[in-house]
Short mmCIF file of C-alpha atoms and ligand atoms in Angstrom, two decimals:
data_model
loop_
_atom_site.label_atom_id
_atom_site.label_comp_id
_atom_site.label_asym_id
_atom_site.label_seq_id
_atom_site.Cartn_x
_atom_site.Cartn_y
_atom_site.Cartn_z
CA MET A 521 87.06 99.97 103.64
CA PHE A 522 88.90 97.76 106.38
CA ASP A 523 87.66 100.16 109.20
CA THR A 524 85.79 97.71 111.28
CA LEU A 525 88.52 94.84 110.82
CA THR A 526 91.51 97.06 111.18
CA SER A 527 90.07 98.67 114.64
CA SER A 528 89.64 94.81 115.64
CA PHE A 529 93.19 94.21 115.25
CA THR A 530 94.59 97.72 116.22
CA SER A 531 92.54 97.41 119.53
CA ALA A 532 93.81 93.82 120.40
CA ILE A 533 97.40 95.05 119.58
CA LYS A 534 97.05 97.80 122.26
CA LYS A 535 96.21 95.29 124.85
CA ILE A 536 99.50 93.61 124.66
CA ARG A 537 102.73 95.34 126.09
CA PHE A 538 106.42 94.64 125.34
CA HIS A 539 106.69 92.18 128.27
CA ASP A 540 103.63 90.71 129.24
CA ASP A 541 101.79 87.77 130.87
CA GLU A 542 99.41 85.10 129.65
CA LYS A 543 96.43 87.07 131.16
CA ALA A 544 97.05 90.12 128.84
CA LEU A 545 97.41 87.49 125.81
CA LYS A 546 94.06 85.87 126.88
CA LYS A 547 92.42 89.21 127.16
CA ALA A 548 93.78 90.49 123.57
CA LEU A 549 92.49 87.22 121.94
CA THR A 550 89.18 87.38 123.65
CA GLU A 551 88.52 90.80 122.61
CA LEU A 552 89.73 90.04 118.93
CA LYS A 553 87.53 86.87 118.70
CA LYS A 554 84.62 89.02 119.89
CA ASN A 555 85.02 91.51 117.24
CA LEU A 556 86.00 89.49 114.23
CA LEU A 557 82.70 87.27 115.09
CA LYS A 558 80.72 90.71 115.23
CA ALA A 559 82.40 91.58 111.78
CA ASP A 560 81.04 88.46 110.27
CA VAL A 561 84.18 86.50 109.97
CA ASN A 562 83.47 82.77 109.69
CA HIS A 563 83.91 81.30 112.97
CA LYS A 564 85.98 78.49 111.93
CA VAL A 565 88.31 81.12 110.47
CA VAL A 566 88.42 82.91 113.80
CA LYS A 567 89.26 79.87 115.72
CA GLN A 568 91.85 78.85 113.32
CA LEU A 569 93.58 82.23 113.34
CA LEU A 570 93.55 82.94 116.95
CA GLY A 571 94.45 79.42 117.82
CA ASP A 572 97.75 79.80 115.56
CA VAL A 573 98.56 83.03 117.15
CA GLU A 574 98.15 82.05 120.52
CA LEU A 575 100.52 79.18 119.97
CA ASP A 576 102.91 81.20 118.13
CA VAL A 577 103.33 83.70 120.97
CA LYS A 578 103.16 81.35 123.56
CA THR A 579 106.07 79.51 121.98
CA ALA A 580 108.12 82.73 121.37
CA GLY A 581 107.70 84.54 124.67
CA ILE A 582 104.68 86.90 125.17
CA GLY A 583 105.36 90.17 124.19
CA LYS A 584 103.94 93.06 121.83
CA ASP A 585 106.60 92.17 119.02
CA GLN A 586 105.98 88.76 119.08
CA PHE A 587 102.08 89.14 118.81
CA LEU A 588 102.60 91.68 116.11
CA ASN A 589 104.87 89.14 114.33
CA SER A 590 102.61 86.14 114.31
CA MET A 591 99.61 88.04 113.57
CA GLN A 592 101.13 89.41 110.49
CA THR A 593 102.25 85.98 109.46
CA ARG A 594 98.89 84.28 110.24
CA LEU A 595 96.99 86.82 108.42
CA HIS A 596 98.97 86.53 105.57
CA GLU A 597 98.82 82.74 105.43
CA LEU A 598 94.89 83.09 105.54
CA LEU A 599 94.48 85.40 102.85
CA LYS A 600 97.37 83.90 100.56
CA VAL A 601 96.02 80.86 98.83
CA PRO A 602 97.35 79.19 96.00
CA GLY A 603 96.72 81.02 92.54
CA HIS A 604 96.99 84.44 91.07
CA GLN A 605 97.03 87.81 92.48
CA GLY A 606 95.43 90.92 91.08
CA PHE A 607 95.00 90.78 87.07
CA VAL A 608 97.21 88.47 85.44
CA PHE A 609 97.85 88.84 81.45
CA ALA A 610 98.12 85.64 79.24
CA SER A 611 100.96 85.05 77.40
CA LYS A 612 99.07 85.25 74.19
CA PRO A 613 96.53 87.78 73.97
CA PRO A 614 93.47 88.38 74.40
CA THR A 615 93.51 87.59 77.95
CA THR A 616 89.94 86.00 78.22
CA ILE A 617 87.95 86.21 81.31
CA LEU A 618 84.54 84.94 82.17
CA MET A 619 82.51 87.09 84.69
CA MET A 620 80.34 85.04 86.69
CA GLY A 621 78.00 85.84 89.60
CA LEU A 622 74.13 85.69 90.49
CA GLN A 623 71.97 88.29 89.48
CA GLY A 624 72.17 91.51 91.32
CA SER A 625 75.67 90.85 92.62
CA GLY A 626 77.31 93.53 90.80
CA LYS A 627 78.45 91.48 88.07
CA THR A 628 77.86 93.88 85.23
CA THR A 629 79.27 96.77 87.19
CA THR A 630 82.14 95.10 88.30
CA THR A 631 82.83 94.11 84.46
CA GLY A 632 82.79 97.80 83.85
CA ARG A 633 85.24 98.59 86.65
CA LEU A 634 87.72 95.95 85.61
CA ALA A 635 87.48 97.24 81.99
CA PHE A 636 88.35 100.96 83.48
CA TYR A 637 90.99 99.59 85.73
CA LEU A 638 92.75 97.74 82.74
CA LYS A 639 92.06 100.81 80.42
CA ASN A 640 94.01 102.73 82.87
CA LYS A 641 96.95 100.27 82.33
CA GLN A 642 96.89 101.35 78.63
CA LYS A 643 95.16 98.02 77.59
CA LYS A 644 92.89 97.51 74.84
CA VAL A 645 89.65 95.99 76.25
CA LEU A 646 86.51 94.50 74.88
CA ILE A 647 83.56 93.60 76.84
CA ALA A 648 81.47 90.91 75.74
CA ALA A 649 77.42 90.99 76.17
CA ALA A 650 76.81 87.37 76.74
CA ASP A 651 74.11 87.65 79.77
CA LEU A 652 70.85 87.11 77.76
CA GLN A 653 68.80 86.08 80.68
CA ARG A 654 68.00 89.35 81.88
CA MET A 655 66.25 91.79 79.20
CA ALA A 656 68.20 94.76 80.35
CA ALA A 657 71.27 93.29 80.84
CA VAL A 658 72.95 93.97 77.30
CA GLU A 659 71.62 97.50 77.23
CA GLN A 660 73.27 98.13 80.89
CA LEU A 661 76.44 96.62 79.74
CA ILE A 662 76.36 98.95 76.82
CA GLN A 663 76.22 102.02 78.95
CA VAL A 664 78.66 100.78 81.34
CA GLY A 665 81.09 100.27 78.33
CA ALA A 666 80.19 103.71 77.12
CA SER A 667 80.90 105.19 80.54
CA VAL A 668 84.30 103.92 80.55
CA GLU A 669 84.86 104.30 76.89
CA VAL A 670 85.49 100.74 76.33
CA ASP A 671 84.12 98.74 73.37
CA VAL A 672 81.34 96.40 73.96
CA TYR A 673 80.49 93.43 71.44
CA HIS A 674 76.77 92.35 71.35
CA GLU A 675 74.37 90.92 68.89
CA GLU A 676 70.68 91.98 68.81
CA ASN A 677 69.10 88.99 67.47
CA GLU A 678 71.44 86.23 68.73
CA LYS A 679 69.87 84.13 71.61
CA ASP A 680 72.93 81.93 71.97
CA PRO A 681 75.45 82.85 74.61
CA VAL A 682 78.07 80.33 73.23
CA LYS A 683 77.85 81.91 69.88
CA ILE A 684 78.09 85.47 71.04
CA ALA A 685 81.27 84.51 73.38
CA LEU A 686 82.83 82.59 70.31
CA ALA A 687 82.04 85.70 67.98
CA ALA A 688 83.41 88.22 70.71
CA LYS A 689 86.64 86.14 71.10
CA LYS A 690 87.24 86.14 67.28
CA LYS A 691 86.60 89.91 67.29
CA ALA A 692 89.14 90.58 70.06
CA GLN A 693 91.74 88.26 68.11
CA GLU A 694 91.34 89.85 65.17
CA GLY A 695 91.24 93.52 66.44
CA LEU A 696 94.33 92.91 68.68
CA TYR A 697 92.69 93.62 71.94
CA ASP A 698 94.49 92.73 75.07
CA VAL A 699 91.73 91.67 77.13
CA LEU A 700 88.50 90.02 76.31
CA LEU A 701 85.76 90.27 79.58
CA ILE A 702 82.84 88.12 78.85
CA ASP A 703 79.66 89.03 81.01
CA THR A 704 77.82 85.72 81.45
CA ALA A 705 74.44 85.09 82.67
CA GLY A 706 73.30 85.45 86.43
CA ARG A 707 70.09 84.00 88.26
CA LEU A 708 68.54 84.62 91.57
CA ALA A 709 69.93 81.43 92.60
CA ILE A 710 72.08 78.67 91.44
CA ASP A 711 70.18 76.23 89.15
CA GLU A 712 70.99 73.71 86.61
CA ALA A 713 70.06 75.29 83.61
CA LEU A 714 72.33 78.25 84.63
CA MET A 715 75.21 76.09 85.40
CA GLY A 716 74.65 73.99 82.08
CA GLU A 717 74.93 77.25 80.15
CA LEU A 718 78.01 78.55 81.98
CA LYS A 719 79.83 75.33 81.40
CA ALA A 720 78.95 75.44 77.51
CA VAL A 721 80.38 78.84 77.47
CA ARG A 722 83.47 77.82 79.23
CA ASP A 723 84.14 74.94 77.21
CA ALA A 724 83.64 76.95 74.03
CA VAL A 725 85.91 79.99 74.86
CA LYS A 726 88.34 78.25 77.00
CA PRO A 727 88.86 81.18 79.23
CA ASP A 728 92.09 82.28 80.82
CA GLU A 729 90.55 82.64 84.06
CA ILE A 730 87.00 82.66 85.74
CA PHE A 731 86.08 85.59 88.07
CA TYR A 732 83.24 85.08 90.54
CA VAL A 733 81.54 88.30 91.64
CA ALA A 734 80.33 87.83 95.05
CA ASP A 735 77.89 90.20 96.77
CA SER A 736 79.52 91.04 100.31
CA LEU A 737 76.33 92.18 101.76
CA THR A 738 75.03 88.74 101.56
CA GLY A 739 77.65 87.83 104.22
CA GLN A 740 78.33 84.21 104.71
CA ASP A 741 75.88 83.16 101.89
CA SER A 742 78.44 84.88 99.22
CA VAL A 743 81.13 82.47 100.44
CA ARG A 744 78.57 79.42 100.05
CA THR A 745 77.69 80.41 96.49
CA ALA A 746 81.30 81.10 95.57
CA ASP A 747 82.29 77.61 96.79
CA SER A 748 79.40 76.03 94.95
CA PHE A 749 80.30 77.85 91.65
CA ASN A 750 83.86 76.47 92.57
CA GLN A 751 82.84 73.00 92.89
CA GLN A 752 80.86 73.10 89.62
CA LEU A 753 82.74 75.49 87.36
CA GLY A 754 86.17 75.91 88.90
CA ILE A 755 86.88 79.47 89.42
CA ASP A 756 90.07 81.24 89.56
CA GLY A 757 89.32 84.48 91.38
CA VAL A 758 86.87 86.07 93.51
CA ILE A 759 85.60 89.76 93.42
CA LEU A 760 83.78 91.08 96.38
CA SER A 761 81.26 93.58 95.36
CA LYS A 762 79.63 96.17 97.62
CA TYR A 763 82.30 96.25 100.09
CA ASP A 764 81.47 99.85 100.74
CA GLY A 765 77.65 99.40 101.80
CA ASP A 766 76.64 98.05 105.31
CA SER A 767 78.60 94.87 105.10
CA LYS A 768 80.37 93.95 108.06
CA GLY A 769 83.43 93.25 106.34
CA GLY A 770 84.73 89.74 107.53
CA VAL A 771 83.85 87.95 104.51
CA ALA A 772 87.05 89.56 102.86
CA LEU A 773 89.24 87.69 105.72
CA GLY A 774 87.76 84.37 105.21
CA ILE A 775 86.59 83.75 101.70
CA ALA A 776 90.01 82.86 100.29
CA SER A 777 90.79 80.30 102.58
CA GLN A 778 87.20 79.22 102.94
CA VAL A 779 86.67 78.64 99.22
CA GLN A 780 90.50 78.00 98.30
CA VAL A 781 90.46 80.63 95.53
CA PRO A 782 92.14 83.96 95.96
CA LEU A 783 90.31 87.11 96.48
CA ARG A 784 91.53 89.03 93.72
CA PHE A 785 89.57 92.52 93.70
CA ILE A 786 87.24 94.28 95.93
CA GLY A 787 84.34 96.96 94.85
CA ASN A 788 83.95 99.37 97.29
CA GLY A 789 81.74 102.34 96.07
CA GLU A 790 79.35 103.32 93.30
CA LYS A 791 81.84 104.71 91.03
CA MET A 792 83.84 103.25 88.08
CA PRO A 793 87.21 103.78 89.98
CA ASP A 794 86.03 102.06 93.08
CA LEU A 795 87.99 98.74 92.26
CA GLU A 796 90.96 97.83 94.29
CA VAL A 797 93.26 95.15 93.38
CA PHE A 798 93.37 92.91 96.54
CA ILE A 799 97.30 91.83 97.42
CA PRO A 800 97.31 90.15 100.59
CA GLU A 801 100.50 91.75 102.04
CA ARG A 802 99.16 95.11 101.25
CA ILE A 803 95.86 94.11 103.09
CA VAL A 804 97.97 92.80 106.03
CA ASN A 805 99.45 95.88 106.51
CA ARG A 806 96.36 97.90 106.27
CA LEU A 807 94.62 95.52 108.88
CA MET A 808 97.64 95.87 111.11
CA GLY A 809 97.17 99.77 110.89
CA TYR A 810 100.17 100.57 108.91
CA GLY A 811 98.28 102.06 105.67
CA ASP A 812 99.17 101.03 101.99
CA ILE A 813 101.47 103.33 100.64
CA GLU A 814 101.89 101.15 97.64
CA GLY A 815 98.32 101.02 96.91
CA LEU A 816 97.77 104.75 97.36
CA ALA A 817 100.80 105.34 95.04
CA GLU A 818 99.01 102.89 92.35
CA LYS A 819 95.84 104.36 92.67
CA THR A 820 97.26 107.84 92.34
CA ALA A 821 99.41 106.48 89.06
CA ASN A 822 95.96 105.82 87.60
CA VAL A 823 95.00 109.45 87.50
CA ILE A 824 98.30 111.15 87.31
CA ASP A 825 101.06 109.43 85.37
CA GLU A 826 103.49 107.07 87.18
CA LYS A 827 106.31 109.22 87.05
CA LYS A 828 104.72 112.12 88.87
CA ALA A 829 103.35 109.39 91.68
CA LYS A 830 107.14 108.62 91.90
CA GLU A 831 108.09 111.93 92.09
CA MET A 832 105.42 112.64 94.94
CA THR A 833 106.29 109.55 96.92
CA ARG A 834 110.08 110.59 96.75
CA LYS A 835 109.19 113.93 98.05
CA ILE A 836 107.22 112.54 100.69
CA LYS A 837 110.17 110.33 101.93
CA LYS A 838 112.11 113.28 101.95
CA GLY A 839 109.91 115.65 103.59
CA GLN A 840 109.89 118.24 100.66
CA PHE A 841 106.33 117.89 100.04
CA ASN A 842 105.04 121.35 99.46
CA PHE A 843 101.60 123.17 99.06
CA ASN A 844 101.83 122.97 95.28
CA ASP A 845 102.24 119.23 95.58
CA PHE A 846 99.34 119.29 98.22
CA LEU A 847 96.91 121.11 95.93
CA GLU A 848 97.66 118.70 92.96
CA GLN A 849 97.24 115.64 95.16
CA MET A 850 93.95 116.97 96.39
CA GLU A 851 92.90 117.55 92.80
CA SER A 852 93.71 114.26 91.86
CA MET A 853 92.27 112.41 94.73
CA LYS A 854 88.97 113.79 93.45
CA LYS A 855 89.53 111.49 90.22
CA MET A 856 90.44 108.64 92.36
CA GLY A 857 86.74 107.75 93.54
CA SER A 858 85.14 107.98 96.75
CA MET A 859 87.22 109.30 99.80
CA LYS A 860 86.08 106.04 101.68
CA SER A 861 87.90 103.89 99.40
CA ILE A 862 91.31 105.83 99.91
CA ILE A 863 91.13 106.48 103.59
CA GLY A 864 92.37 103.17 104.87
CA MET A 865 95.28 103.27 102.46
CA ILE A 866 97.06 106.37 104.13
CA PRO A 867 99.06 105.28 107.00
CA GLY A 868 97.56 105.98 110.37
CA MET A 869 94.42 106.75 109.07
CA GLY A 870 92.74 103.47 109.08
CA ALA A 871 92.47 103.85 112.80
CA MET A 872 90.62 106.96 112.39
CA GLY A 873 88.67 106.03 109.28
CA ASP A 874 85.35 107.09 111.10
CA ALA A 875 86.38 110.58 111.74
CA LEU A 876 87.30 111.07 107.88
CA LYS A 877 84.95 108.75 106.18
CA ASN A 878 82.43 111.58 105.26
CA PHE A 879 84.93 113.84 104.34
CA ASP A 880 83.60 115.31 100.98
CA MET A 881 86.90 116.30 98.82
CA GLU A 882 84.90 118.49 96.56
CA ASN A 883 82.71 120.27 98.86
CA SER A 884 85.20 120.52 101.82
CA GLY A 885 85.28 123.84 103.22
CA GLU A 886 88.72 123.10 104.45
CA LEU A 887 89.78 122.53 100.98
CA LYS A 888 88.49 125.71 99.97
CA ASN A 889 90.36 127.39 102.74
CA ILE A 890 93.69 125.63 101.56
CA LYS A 891 93.07 126.69 97.97
CA ALA A 892 92.40 130.20 98.91
CA MET A 893 95.59 130.16 101.29
CA VAL A 894 97.61 129.15 98.57
CA SER A 895 96.57 131.38 95.84
CA SER A 896 97.49 134.03 98.14
CA MET A 897 101.13 132.84 98.52
CA THR A 898 103.96 133.65 96.29
CA MET A 899 105.48 130.92 94.19
CA LYS A 900 108.56 130.84 96.69
CA GLU A 901 106.11 130.35 99.70
CA ARG A 902 104.25 127.65 97.92
CA GLU A 903 107.57 125.66 97.28
CA ASN A 904 108.83 126.27 100.71
CA PRO A 905 106.15 126.32 103.47
CA ASP A 906 109.20 127.04 106.00
CA LEU A 907 109.47 130.68 104.70
CA LEU A 908 106.18 131.50 106.35
CA ASN A 909 107.18 133.66 109.13
CA ASN A 910 104.40 136.29 111.19
CA SER A 911 104.38 138.95 108.61
CA ARG A 912 104.09 136.73 105.56
CA LYS A 913 101.10 134.82 107.52
CA SER A 914 99.41 137.97 108.26
CA ARG A 915 99.60 139.12 104.45
CA ILE A 916 98.35 135.85 103.29
CA ALA A 917 95.49 135.96 105.71
CA LYS A 918 94.43 139.39 104.52
CA GLY A 919 94.91 138.26 100.84
CA CYS A 920 92.46 134.94 101.34
CA GLY A 921 90.18 136.62 103.84
CA MET A 922 90.92 134.42 106.78
CA ASP A 923 91.63 135.02 110.28
CA ALA A 924 95.52 134.77 111.10
CA MET A 925 94.59 132.28 113.40
CA ASP A 926 92.71 129.97 110.76
CA VAL A 927 95.87 130.40 108.69
CA ASN A 928 97.95 129.00 111.38
CA ARG A 929 95.73 126.34 112.23
CA VAL A 930 95.65 125.18 108.41
CA LEU A 931 99.60 125.54 108.33
CA LYS A 932 99.97 123.60 111.41
CA GLN A 933 98.00 120.69 110.13
CA PHE A 934 99.81 120.77 106.65
CA LYS A 935 103.07 120.47 108.47
CA ASN A 936 101.84 117.62 110.62
CA ALA A 937 100.38 115.81 107.69
CA SER A 938 103.59 116.10 105.78
CA LYS A 939 105.88 115.06 108.65
CA MET A 940 103.50 112.04 109.40
CA ALA A 941 103.46 111.05 105.72
CA LYS A 942 107.20 111.38 105.97
CA LYS A 943 107.65 109.26 109.01
CA PHE A 944 105.38 106.38 107.94
CA SER A 945 106.66 106.15 104.41
CA GLY A 946 109.88 104.46 105.38
CA LYS A 947 110.62 101.00 106.66
CA LYS A 948 111.19 102.20 110.36
CA GLY A 949 107.94 103.97 110.07
CA MET A 950 105.96 100.75 110.83
CA GLN A 951 107.76 100.67 114.25
CA ASP A 952 107.21 104.12 114.85
CA LEU A 953 103.52 103.91 113.83
CA GLN A 954 103.33 101.11 116.44
CA ASN A 955 104.23 103.41 119.12
CA MET A 956 102.22 105.90 118.02
CA MET A 957 98.82 103.98 117.62
CA GLY A 958 97.86 104.35 121.23
CA GLN A 959 97.98 108.01 121.08
CA MET A 960 96.10 108.03 118.17
CA GLN A 961 93.39 105.64 119.07
CA GLY A 962 92.71 107.88 122.04
CA GLY A 963 90.90 110.29 119.88
CA LYS A 964 93.70 112.65 119.00
CA MET A 965 93.34 113.51 115.52
CA GLY A 966 97.00 115.13 115.56
CA GLY A 967 97.23 117.29 112.75
CA LEU A 968 95.27 115.75 109.86
CA PRO A 969 92.70 117.83 107.65
CA ARG A 970 89.32 117.90 109.57
P1 GDP B 2325 74.29 92.10 88.39
O1 GDP B 2325 72.90 91.80 88.29
O2 GDP B 2325 75.16 91.24 89.02
O3 GDP B 2325 74.99 92.51 87.06
O4 GDP B 2325 74.60 93.43 89.34
P2 GDP B 2325 74.72 95.19 88.72
O5 GDP B 2325 76.07 95.32 88.29
O6 GDP B 2325 73.59 95.31 87.94
O7 GDP B 2325 74.55 95.55 90.24
C1 GDP B 2325 73.37 95.74 91.18
C2 GDP B 2325 73.34 96.97 91.85
O8 GDP B 2325 74.49 97.03 92.90
C3 GDP B 2325 73.49 98.14 90.97
O9 GDP B 2325 72.63 99.21 91.58
C4 GDP B 2325 74.94 98.72 91.23
O10 GDP B 2325 74.80 100.06 91.29
C5 GDP B 2325 74.92 98.16 92.67
N1 GDP B 2325 76.53 97.79 92.94
C6 GDP B 2325 77.50 97.08 92.20
N2 GDP B 2325 78.63 96.97 92.87
C7 GDP B 2325 78.46 97.88 93.78
C8 GDP B 2325 79.48 98.34 94.89
O11 GDP B 2325 80.68 97.98 94.87
N3 GDP B 2325 79.07 99.22 95.70
C9 GDP B 2325 77.81 99.60 95.68
N4 GDP B 2325 77.37 100.71 96.68
N5 GDP B 2325 76.69 99.44 94.93
C10 GDP B 2325 77.21 98.22 94.06
#
């Protein structure tokens, strides 16, 4: 999901060699500036970031390592503003969150996604329908709640959002809910009546936090409205929605520092699982092209259990990842939401995101081939792909109705993919990745599934 931004950084990084001169630095910075502005990153943010990097690198001596170090530090500073990260539970449940946003920003959908995210963390969640501005809003929330199997508190004839919010809080306390998400009214634009209503709800329920849902498709406008909500109501976190759409993505880089409120989550697809927690350290890694193994493991843990995810990570690190694991991963990935939302988390894939973006997991011919191939293997072969010599391969090819050449190709892809995964899962992997980045960006797809 950070394809555009990631390629801005990785292409600038490629421009600097280990010992280089000021001209090379200027060239890299100029290109980065052009790309970041094109991605709709605020111009002041760009100026500050690049100014800082230039100064750091000149002070430390011009070279690739210095450039990488400074970029990493400065990006981190940019994204990490004072405040919480991800979802933070109050010491005394229910953790009460007010969800705010303009009409159409994605507030209702995001409330459902957040509920889904929390439910997957084994939390008991109640959603309250306090958006009485729009006729269909309550009905929509009830549907969203049903789709993620989370309780929704609503009252048919009550017109006062404060009363609904208070009654929902009481129900959440009495029903021992861990979290209460209150969906509040939205309008097409900020007006006094809306602010008055939101203040009344805020003052009555005294939420632990206020999340503002900003539509990333509206670019810098979403930053301005977030700022305005913050000035008037005091928000604790921003959630960017519709990050999968035609949004250029730059908003995610600037919004926290521009509004001085942390970006907490990003909505990046139409499905309920398409909500990602925004942890600055991890996002910086992704922007630099290092991937996000932790984020990937966490997302996996939502659909398979945590123990299995740890086991999988251990296997990847040891290079013991076999065909059974591969199939299992593929199956669970189907449940994780759109492919687009996970591509950038896989080390090295951020840089080739485009090529794989539209890879359709469910209907992919390649996945079918792999499945057919694996089902023609013996248990031992599945567990140990190294056993596959030529006679075994031709037996498998016959069994699954593929050419021997195709079997070889798929096997090679699998081996390369697991080699890459092993390589990049360790700490040293990052350095290796840097060295390989040039080759990969040259258009070679390595051995990844097509
Ligand atoms: P609300 O008026 O703020 O409650 O907005 P809704 O939740 O009803 O969302 C408005 C529209 O945006 C709906 O059609 C949603 O399906 C869509 N939407 C919300 N979030 C996302 C997202 O992250 N990605 C995409 N593609 N669509 C989204």
